[in-house]
PDB file of C-alpha atoms in Angstrom:
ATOM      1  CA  UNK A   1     100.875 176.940  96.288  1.00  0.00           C
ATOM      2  CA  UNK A   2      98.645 179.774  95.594  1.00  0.00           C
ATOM      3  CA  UNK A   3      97.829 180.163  99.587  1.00  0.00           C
ATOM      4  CA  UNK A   4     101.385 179.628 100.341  1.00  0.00           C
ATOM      5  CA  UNK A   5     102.586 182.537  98.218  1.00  0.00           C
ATOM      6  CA  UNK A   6      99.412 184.794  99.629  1.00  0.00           C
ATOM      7  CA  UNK A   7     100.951 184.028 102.994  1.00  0.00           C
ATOM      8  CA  UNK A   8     104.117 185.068 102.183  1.00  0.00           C
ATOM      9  CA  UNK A   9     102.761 188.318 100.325  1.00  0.00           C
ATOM     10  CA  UNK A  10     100.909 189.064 103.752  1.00  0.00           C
ATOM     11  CA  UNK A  11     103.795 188.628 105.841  1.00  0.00           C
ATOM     12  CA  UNK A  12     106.304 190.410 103.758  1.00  0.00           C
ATOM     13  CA  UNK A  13     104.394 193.171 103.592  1.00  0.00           C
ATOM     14  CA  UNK A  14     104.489 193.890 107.104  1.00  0.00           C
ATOM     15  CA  UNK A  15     108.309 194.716 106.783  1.00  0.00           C
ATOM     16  CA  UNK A  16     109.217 195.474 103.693  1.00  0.00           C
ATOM     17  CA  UNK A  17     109.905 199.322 103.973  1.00  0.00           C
ATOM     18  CA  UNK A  18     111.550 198.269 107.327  1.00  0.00           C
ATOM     19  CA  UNK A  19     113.605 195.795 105.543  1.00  0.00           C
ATOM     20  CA  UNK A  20     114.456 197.841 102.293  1.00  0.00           C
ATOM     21  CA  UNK A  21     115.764 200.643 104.198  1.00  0.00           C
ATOM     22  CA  UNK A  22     118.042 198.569 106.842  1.00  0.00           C
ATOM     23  CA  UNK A  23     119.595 197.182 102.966  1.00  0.00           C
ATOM     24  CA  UNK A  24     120.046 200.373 102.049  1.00  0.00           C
ATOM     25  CA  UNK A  25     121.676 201.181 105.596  1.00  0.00           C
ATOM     26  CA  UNK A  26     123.989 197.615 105.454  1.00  0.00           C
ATOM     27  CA  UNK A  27     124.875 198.900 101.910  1.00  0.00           C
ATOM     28  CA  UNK A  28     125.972 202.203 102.934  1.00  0.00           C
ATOM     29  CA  UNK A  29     127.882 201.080 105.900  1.00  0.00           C
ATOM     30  CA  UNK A  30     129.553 198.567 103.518  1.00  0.00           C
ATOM     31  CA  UNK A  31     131.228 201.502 101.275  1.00  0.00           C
ATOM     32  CA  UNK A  32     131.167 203.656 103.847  1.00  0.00           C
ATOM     33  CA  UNK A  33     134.033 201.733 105.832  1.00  0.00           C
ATOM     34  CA  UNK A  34     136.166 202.131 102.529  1.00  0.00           C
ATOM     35  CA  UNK A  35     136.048 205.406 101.965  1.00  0.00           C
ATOM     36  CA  UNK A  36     136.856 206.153 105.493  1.00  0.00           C
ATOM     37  CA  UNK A  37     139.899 203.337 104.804  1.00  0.00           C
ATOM     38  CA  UNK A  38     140.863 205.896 101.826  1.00  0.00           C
ATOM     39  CA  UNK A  39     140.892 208.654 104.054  1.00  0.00           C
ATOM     40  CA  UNK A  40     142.898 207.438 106.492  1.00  0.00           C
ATOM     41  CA  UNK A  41     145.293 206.626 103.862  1.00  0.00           C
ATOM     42  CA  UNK A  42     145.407 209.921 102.226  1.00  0.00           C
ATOM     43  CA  UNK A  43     145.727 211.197 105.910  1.00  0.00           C
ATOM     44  CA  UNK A  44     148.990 208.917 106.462  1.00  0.00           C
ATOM     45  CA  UNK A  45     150.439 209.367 103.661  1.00  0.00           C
ATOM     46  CA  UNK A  46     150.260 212.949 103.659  1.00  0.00           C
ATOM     47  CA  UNK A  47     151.789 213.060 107.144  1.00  0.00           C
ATOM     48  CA  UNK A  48     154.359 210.975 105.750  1.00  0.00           C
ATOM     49  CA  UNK A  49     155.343 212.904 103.151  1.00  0.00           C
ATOM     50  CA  UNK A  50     155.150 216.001 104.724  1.00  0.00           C
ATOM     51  CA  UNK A  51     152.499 217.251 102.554  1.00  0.00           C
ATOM     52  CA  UNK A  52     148.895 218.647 101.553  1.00  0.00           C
ATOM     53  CA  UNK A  53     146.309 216.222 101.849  1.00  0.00           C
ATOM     54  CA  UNK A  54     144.785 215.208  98.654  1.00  0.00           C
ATOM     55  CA  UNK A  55     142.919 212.407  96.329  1.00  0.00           C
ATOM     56  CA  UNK A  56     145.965 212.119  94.382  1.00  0.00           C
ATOM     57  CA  UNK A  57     148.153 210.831  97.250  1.00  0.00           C
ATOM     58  CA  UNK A  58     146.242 207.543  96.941  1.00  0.00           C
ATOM     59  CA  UNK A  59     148.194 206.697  93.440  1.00  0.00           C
ATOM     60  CA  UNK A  60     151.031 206.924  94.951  1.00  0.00           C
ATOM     61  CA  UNK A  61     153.107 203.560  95.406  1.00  0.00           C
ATOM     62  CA  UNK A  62     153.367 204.014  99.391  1.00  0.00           C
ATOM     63  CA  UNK A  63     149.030 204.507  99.781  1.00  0.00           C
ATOM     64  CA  UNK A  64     149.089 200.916  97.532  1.00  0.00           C
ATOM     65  CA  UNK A  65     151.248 199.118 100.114  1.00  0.00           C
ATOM     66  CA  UNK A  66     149.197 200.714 103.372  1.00  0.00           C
ATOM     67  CA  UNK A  67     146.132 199.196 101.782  1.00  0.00           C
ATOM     68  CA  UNK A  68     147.050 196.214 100.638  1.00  0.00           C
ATOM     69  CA  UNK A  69     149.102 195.369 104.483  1.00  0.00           C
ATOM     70  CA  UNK A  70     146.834 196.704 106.551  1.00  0.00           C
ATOM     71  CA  UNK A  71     143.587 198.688 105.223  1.00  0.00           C
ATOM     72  CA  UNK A  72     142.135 195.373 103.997  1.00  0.00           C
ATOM     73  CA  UNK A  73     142.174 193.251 106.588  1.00  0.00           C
ATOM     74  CA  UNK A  74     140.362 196.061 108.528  1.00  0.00           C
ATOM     75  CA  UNK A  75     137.751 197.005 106.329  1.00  0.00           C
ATOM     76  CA  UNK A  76     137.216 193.476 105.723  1.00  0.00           C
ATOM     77  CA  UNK A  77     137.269 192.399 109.097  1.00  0.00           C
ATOM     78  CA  UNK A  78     134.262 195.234 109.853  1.00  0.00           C
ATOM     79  CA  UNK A  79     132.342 194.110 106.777  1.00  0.00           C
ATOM     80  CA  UNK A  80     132.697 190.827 107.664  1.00  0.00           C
ATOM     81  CA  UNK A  81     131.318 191.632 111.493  1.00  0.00           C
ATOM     82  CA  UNK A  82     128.687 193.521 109.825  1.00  0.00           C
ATOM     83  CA  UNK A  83     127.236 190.789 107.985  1.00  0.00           C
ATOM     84  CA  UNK A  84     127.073 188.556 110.250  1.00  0.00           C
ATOM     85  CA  UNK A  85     125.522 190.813 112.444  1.00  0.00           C
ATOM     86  CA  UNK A  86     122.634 191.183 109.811  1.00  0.00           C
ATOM     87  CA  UNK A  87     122.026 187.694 109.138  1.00  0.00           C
ATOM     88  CA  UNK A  88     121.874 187.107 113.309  1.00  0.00           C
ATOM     89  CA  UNK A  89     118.997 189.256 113.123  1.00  0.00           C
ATOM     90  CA  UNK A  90     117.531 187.883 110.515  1.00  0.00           C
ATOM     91  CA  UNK A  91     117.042 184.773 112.356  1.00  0.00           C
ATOM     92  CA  UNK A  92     115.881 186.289 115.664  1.00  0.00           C
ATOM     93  CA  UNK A  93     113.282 188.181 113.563  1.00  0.00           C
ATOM     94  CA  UNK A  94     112.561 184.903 112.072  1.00  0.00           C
ATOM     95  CA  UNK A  95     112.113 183.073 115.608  1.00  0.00           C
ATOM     96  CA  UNK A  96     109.932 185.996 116.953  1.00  0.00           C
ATOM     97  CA  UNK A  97     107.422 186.071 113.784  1.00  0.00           C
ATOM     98  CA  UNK A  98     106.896 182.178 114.226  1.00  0.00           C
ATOM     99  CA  UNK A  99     106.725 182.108 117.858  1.00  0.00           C
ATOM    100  CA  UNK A 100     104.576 185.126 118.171  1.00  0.00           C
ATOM    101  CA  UNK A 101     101.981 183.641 116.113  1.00  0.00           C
ATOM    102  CA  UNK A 102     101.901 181.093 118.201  1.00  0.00           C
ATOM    103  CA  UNK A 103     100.502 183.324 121.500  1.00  0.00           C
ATOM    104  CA  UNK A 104      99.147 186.253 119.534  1.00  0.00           C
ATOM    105  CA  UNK A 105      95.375 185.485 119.470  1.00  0.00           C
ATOM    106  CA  UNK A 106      94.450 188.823 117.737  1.00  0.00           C
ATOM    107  CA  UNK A 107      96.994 188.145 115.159  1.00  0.00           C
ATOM    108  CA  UNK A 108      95.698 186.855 111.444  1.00  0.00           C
ATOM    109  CA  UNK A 109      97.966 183.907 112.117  1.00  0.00           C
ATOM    110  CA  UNK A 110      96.488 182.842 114.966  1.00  0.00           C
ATOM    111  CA  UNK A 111      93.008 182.350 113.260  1.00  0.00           C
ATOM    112  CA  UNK A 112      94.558 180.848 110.082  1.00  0.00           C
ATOM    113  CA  UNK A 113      95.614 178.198 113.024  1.00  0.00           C
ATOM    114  CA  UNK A 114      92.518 177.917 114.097  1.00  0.00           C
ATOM    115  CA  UNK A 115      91.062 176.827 111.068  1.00  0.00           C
ATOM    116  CA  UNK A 116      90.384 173.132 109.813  1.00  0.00           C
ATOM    117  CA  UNK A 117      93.255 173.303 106.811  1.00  0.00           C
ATOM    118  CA  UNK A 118      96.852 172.291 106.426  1.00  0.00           C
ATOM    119  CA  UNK A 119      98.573 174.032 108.756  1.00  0.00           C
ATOM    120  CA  UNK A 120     101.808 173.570 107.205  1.00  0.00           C
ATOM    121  CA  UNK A 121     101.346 176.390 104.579  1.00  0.00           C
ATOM    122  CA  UNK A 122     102.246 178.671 107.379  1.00  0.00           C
ATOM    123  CA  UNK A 123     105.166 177.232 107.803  1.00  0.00           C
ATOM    124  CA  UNK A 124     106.590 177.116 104.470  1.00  0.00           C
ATOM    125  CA  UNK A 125     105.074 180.979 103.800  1.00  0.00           C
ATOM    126  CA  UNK A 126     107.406 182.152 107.210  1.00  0.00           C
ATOM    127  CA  UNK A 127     110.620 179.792 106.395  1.00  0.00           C
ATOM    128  CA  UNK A 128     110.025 181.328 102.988  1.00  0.00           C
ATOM    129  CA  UNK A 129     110.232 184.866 104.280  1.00  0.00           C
ATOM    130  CA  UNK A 130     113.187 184.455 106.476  1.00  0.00           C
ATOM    131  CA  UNK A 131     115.255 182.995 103.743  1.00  0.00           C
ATOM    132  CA  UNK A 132     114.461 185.670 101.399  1.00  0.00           C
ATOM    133  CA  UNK A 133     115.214 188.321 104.197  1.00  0.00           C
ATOM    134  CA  UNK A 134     118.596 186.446 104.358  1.00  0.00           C
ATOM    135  CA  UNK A 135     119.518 186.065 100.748  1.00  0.00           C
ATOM    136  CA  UNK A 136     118.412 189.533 100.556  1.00  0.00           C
ATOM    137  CA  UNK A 137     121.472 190.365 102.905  1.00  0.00           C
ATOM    138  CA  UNK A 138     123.910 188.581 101.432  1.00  0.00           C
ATOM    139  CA  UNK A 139     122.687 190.107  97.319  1.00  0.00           C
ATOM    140  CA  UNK A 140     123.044 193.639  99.172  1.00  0.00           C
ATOM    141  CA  UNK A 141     126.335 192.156 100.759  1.00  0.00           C
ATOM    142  CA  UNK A 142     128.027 191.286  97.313  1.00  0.00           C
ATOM    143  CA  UNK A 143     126.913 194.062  95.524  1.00  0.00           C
ATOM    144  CA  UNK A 144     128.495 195.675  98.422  1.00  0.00           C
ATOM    145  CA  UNK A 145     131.898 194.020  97.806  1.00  0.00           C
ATOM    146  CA  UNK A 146     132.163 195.251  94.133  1.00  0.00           C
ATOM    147  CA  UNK A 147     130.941 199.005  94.756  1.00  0.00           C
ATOM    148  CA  UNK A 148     133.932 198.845  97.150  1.00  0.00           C
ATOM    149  CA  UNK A 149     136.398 196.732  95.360  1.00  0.00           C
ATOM    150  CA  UNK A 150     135.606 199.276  91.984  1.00  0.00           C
ATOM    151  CA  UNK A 151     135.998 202.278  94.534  1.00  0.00           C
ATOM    152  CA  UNK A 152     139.256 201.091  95.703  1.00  0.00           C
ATOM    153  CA  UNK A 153     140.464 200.182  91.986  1.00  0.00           C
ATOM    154  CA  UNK A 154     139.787 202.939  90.356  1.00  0.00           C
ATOM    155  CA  UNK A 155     141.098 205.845  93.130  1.00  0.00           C
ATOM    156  CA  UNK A 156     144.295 203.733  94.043  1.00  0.00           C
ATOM    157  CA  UNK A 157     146.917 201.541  92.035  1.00  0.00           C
ATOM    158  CA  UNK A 158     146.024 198.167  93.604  1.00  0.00           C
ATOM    159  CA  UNK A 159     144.450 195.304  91.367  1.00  0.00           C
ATOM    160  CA  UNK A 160     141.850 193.108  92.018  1.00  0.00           C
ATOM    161  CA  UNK A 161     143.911 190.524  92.324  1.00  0.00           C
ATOM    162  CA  UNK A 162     145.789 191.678  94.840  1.00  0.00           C
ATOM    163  CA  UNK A 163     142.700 192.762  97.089  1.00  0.00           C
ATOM    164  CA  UNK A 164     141.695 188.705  96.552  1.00  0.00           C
ATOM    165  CA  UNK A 165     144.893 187.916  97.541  1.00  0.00           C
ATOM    166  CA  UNK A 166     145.201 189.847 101.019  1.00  0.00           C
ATOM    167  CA  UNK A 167     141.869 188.669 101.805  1.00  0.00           C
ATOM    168  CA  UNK A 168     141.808 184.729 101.266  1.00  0.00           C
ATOM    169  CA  UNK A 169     144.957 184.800 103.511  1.00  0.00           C
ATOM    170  CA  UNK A 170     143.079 186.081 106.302  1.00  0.00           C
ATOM    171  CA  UNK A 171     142.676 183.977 109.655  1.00  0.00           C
ATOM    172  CA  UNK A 172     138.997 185.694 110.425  1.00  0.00           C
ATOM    173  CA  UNK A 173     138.090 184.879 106.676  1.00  0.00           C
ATOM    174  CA  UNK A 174     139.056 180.797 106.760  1.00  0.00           C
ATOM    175  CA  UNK A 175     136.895 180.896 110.246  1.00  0.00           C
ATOM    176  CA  UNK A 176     133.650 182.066 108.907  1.00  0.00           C
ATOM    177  CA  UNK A 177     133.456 179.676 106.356  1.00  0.00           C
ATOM    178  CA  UNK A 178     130.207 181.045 104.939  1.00  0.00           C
ATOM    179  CA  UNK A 179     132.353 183.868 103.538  1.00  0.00           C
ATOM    180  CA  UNK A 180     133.935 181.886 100.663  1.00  0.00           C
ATOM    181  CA  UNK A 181     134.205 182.984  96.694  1.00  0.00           C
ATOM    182  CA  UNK A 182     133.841 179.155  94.970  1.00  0.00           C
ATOM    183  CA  UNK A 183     130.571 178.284  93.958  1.00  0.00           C
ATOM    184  CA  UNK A 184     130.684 175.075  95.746  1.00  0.00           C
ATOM    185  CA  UNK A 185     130.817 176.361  99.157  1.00  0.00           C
ATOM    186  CA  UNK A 186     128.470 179.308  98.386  1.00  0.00           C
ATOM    187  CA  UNK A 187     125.638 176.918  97.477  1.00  0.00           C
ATOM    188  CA  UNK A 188     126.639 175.122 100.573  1.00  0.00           C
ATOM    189  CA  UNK A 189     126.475 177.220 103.079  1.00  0.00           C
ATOM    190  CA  UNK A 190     124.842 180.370 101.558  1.00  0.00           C
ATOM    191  CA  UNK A 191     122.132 178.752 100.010  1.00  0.00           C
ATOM    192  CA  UNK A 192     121.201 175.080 101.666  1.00  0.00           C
ATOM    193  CA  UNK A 193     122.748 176.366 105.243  1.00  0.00           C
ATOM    194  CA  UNK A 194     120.434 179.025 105.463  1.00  0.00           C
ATOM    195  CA  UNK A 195     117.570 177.267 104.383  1.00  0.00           C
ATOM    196  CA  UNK A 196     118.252 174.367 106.931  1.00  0.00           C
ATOM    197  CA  UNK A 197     119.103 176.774 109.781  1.00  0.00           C
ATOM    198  CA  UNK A 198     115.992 178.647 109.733  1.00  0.00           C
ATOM    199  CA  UNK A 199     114.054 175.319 109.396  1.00  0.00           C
ATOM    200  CA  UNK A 200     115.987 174.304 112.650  1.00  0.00           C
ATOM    201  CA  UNK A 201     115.286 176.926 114.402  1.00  0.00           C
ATOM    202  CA  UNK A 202     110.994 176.596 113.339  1.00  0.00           C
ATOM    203  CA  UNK A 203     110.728 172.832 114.324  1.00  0.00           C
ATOM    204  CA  UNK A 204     112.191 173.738 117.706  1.00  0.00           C
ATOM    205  CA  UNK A 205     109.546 176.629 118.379  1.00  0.00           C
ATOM    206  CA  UNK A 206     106.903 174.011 117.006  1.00  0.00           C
ATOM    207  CA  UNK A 207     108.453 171.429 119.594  1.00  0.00           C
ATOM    208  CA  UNK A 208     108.189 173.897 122.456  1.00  0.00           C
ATOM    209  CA  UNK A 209     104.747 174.840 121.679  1.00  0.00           C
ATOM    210  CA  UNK A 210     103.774 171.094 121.632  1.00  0.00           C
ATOM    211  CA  UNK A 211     104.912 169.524 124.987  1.00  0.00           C
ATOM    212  CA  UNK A 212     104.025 173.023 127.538  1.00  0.00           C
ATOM    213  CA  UNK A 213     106.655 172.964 129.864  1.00  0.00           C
ATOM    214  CA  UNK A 214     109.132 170.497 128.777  1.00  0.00           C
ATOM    215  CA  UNK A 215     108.428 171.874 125.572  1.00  0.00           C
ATOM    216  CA  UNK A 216     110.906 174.057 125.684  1.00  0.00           C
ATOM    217  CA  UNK A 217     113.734 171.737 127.153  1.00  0.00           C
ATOM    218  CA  UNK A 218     113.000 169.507 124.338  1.00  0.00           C
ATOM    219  CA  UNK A 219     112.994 172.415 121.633  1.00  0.00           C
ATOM    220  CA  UNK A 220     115.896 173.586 123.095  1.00  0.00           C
ATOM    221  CA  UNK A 221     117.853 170.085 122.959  1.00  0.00           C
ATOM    222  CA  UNK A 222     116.473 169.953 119.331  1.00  0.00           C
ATOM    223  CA  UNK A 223     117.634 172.865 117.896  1.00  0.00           C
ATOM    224  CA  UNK A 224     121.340 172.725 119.494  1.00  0.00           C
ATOM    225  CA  UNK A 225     121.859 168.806 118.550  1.00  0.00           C
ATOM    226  CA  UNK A 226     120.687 169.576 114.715  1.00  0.00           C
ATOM    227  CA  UNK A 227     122.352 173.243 114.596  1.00  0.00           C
ATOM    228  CA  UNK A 228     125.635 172.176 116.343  1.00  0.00           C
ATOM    229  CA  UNK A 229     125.842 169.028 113.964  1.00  0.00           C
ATOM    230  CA  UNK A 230     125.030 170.961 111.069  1.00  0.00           C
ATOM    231  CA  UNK A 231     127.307 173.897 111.819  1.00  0.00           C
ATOM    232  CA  UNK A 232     130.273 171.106 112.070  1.00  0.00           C
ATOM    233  CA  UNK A 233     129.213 169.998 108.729  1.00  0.00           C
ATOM    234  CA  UNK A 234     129.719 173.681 107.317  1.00  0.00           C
ATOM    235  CA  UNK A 235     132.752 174.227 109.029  1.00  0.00           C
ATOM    236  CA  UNK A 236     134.664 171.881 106.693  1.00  0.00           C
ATOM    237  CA  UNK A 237     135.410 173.563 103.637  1.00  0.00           C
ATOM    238  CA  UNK A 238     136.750 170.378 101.813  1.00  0.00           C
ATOM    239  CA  UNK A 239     133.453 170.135  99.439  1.00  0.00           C
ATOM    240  CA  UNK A 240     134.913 167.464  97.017  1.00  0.00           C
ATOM    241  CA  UNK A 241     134.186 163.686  96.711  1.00  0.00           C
ATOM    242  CA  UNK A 242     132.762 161.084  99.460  1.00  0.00           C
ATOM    243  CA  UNK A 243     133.071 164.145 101.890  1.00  0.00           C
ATOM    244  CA  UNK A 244     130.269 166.244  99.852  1.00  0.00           C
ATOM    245  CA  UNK A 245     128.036 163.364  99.807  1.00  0.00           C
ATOM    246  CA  UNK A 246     128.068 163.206 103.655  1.00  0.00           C
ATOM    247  CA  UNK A 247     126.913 166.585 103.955  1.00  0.00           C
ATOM    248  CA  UNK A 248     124.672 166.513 101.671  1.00  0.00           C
ATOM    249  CA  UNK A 249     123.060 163.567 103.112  1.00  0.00           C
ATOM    250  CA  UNK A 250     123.396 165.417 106.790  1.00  0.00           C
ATOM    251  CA  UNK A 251     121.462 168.158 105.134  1.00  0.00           C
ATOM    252  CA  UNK A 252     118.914 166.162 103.634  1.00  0.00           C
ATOM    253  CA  UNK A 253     118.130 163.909 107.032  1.00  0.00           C
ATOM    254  CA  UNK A 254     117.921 167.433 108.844  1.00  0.00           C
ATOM    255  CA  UNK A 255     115.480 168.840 106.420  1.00  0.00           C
ATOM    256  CA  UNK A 256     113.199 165.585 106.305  1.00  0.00           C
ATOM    257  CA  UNK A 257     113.459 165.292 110.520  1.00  0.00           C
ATOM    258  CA  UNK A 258     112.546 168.952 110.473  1.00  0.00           C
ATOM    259  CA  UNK A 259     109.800 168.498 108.071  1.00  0.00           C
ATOM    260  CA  UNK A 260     108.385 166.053 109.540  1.00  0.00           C
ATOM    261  CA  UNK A 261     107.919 166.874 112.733  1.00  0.00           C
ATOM    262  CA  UNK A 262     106.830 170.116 111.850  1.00  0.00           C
ATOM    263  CA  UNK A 263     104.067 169.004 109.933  1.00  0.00           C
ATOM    264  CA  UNK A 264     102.807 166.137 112.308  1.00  0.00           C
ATOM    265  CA  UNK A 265     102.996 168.531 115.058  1.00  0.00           C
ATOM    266  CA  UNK A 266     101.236 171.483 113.514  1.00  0.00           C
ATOM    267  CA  UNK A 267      98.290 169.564 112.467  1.00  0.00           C
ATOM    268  CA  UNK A 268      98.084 166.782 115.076  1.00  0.00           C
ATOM    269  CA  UNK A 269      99.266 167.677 118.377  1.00  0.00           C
ATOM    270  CA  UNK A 270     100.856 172.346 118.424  1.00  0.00           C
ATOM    271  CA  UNK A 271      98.782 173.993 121.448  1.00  0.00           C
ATOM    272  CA  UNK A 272      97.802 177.244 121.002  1.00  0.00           C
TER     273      UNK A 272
END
């Protein structure tokens, strides 16, 4: 365990400035769309009312219903498009780190390959940085939402309630399911997803480096087949009853394929 958190330690090191300041960036994009929602409002209502425009105009009834019909769904369509957008990367940084190490022969990876121990521990100490990286996004993405929802409650007369309301009626919100408020589906998707899509996307690199050239046909097969079924399994949001248990057993026979061939393939057969 010790090795495995060194590892880590190593390789999150590398990025961490990097990382803390694109947070910082996604954060301030994040409340950055509301105020310029607010502004736009103060801006239209103003023009409406044929006056001076001013902070005060957004207590007025009028600014409540603009935000609540159509601000909202805006800014939460952006914010929405923006986190996805950070966890995509995520992953693609995730599948360059692993697959790098894998052709980088002056790299400190490379060697640790090289070396009569389990090569496993490099494994876990990446998926363990990706997932971090990713649950480090979505912290920075809910503490995000309440900046902005206490921004938008405290300058204007609309409720919480009322913001929760416009948004679980949105179409683009019931399509990314990932994006949900119960803690069922957050644990589901936001905290098992992740961890089985990044493991996915490892075992295929693994599998390509393993077989040369039909390597990657094979890792390529691998990863769509598990990410495709998996993705289906998220999808359905109806986490109650028999219907849990089947995707919680789909999650578990992903992670122990994924494990498994990871860890027969790293020590017995990876090419490097």
């Amino acid at each position: 365990m010790n090795k495995i958190l060194t590892l880590y330690d190593i390789e999150f090191k590398r990025i961490y400035k990097l990382y803390l300041g694109a947070l910082l960036a996604f954060i301030a994009f994040n409340i950055g769309v509301v105020f310029v929602m607010l502004s736009d409002v103060v801006i239209a209502v103003a023009n409406k009312l044929q006056t001076n425009k001013s902070i005060q105009l957004l207590q007025k009834a009028s600014a409540a219903r603009m935000i609540r019909e159509r601000y909202i769904d805006r800014a939460f369509t952006f914010i929405c498009m923006a986190l996805v957008v950070a966890i995509v990367i995520c992953l693609i940084y995730g599948f360059i780190i692993w697959y790098r190490d894998f052709i980088g022969k002056s790299k400190t990876a490379y060697t640790l390959f090289m070396l009569p121990n389990d090569k496993f521990d490099m494994y876990i100490a990446k998926l363990m940085t990706v997932v971090l990286l990713i649950y480090g996004v979505i912290i920075a993405q809910a503490l995000s939402w309440i900046v902005s929802i206490l921004i938008v409650t405290s300058l204007t007369t609309v409720t919480l309630s009322q913001i929760v309301e416009v948004v679980n009626h949105r179409i683009l919100f019931e399509m990314l399911g990932f994006m949900q408020f119960d803690f069922i589906s957050f644990i589901m998707i936001n905290i098992i997803g992740v961890i089985i899509t990044v493991m996915i996307i490892f075992t295929g690199v693994i599998i390509q480096k393993s077989f040369k050239k039909v390597g990657i046909l094979l890792g390529v097969v691998y990863i769509f087949i598990l990410a495709s079924t998996n993705f289906f399994v998220m999808a359905d949001k109806s986490y109650s009853g028999q219907l849990l248990i089947y995707q919680s057993v789909c999650y578990i026979i992903t992670a122990l394929i994924s494990v498994g061939i990871s860890y027969r393939l790293l020590n017995k057969k990876i090419y490097l």
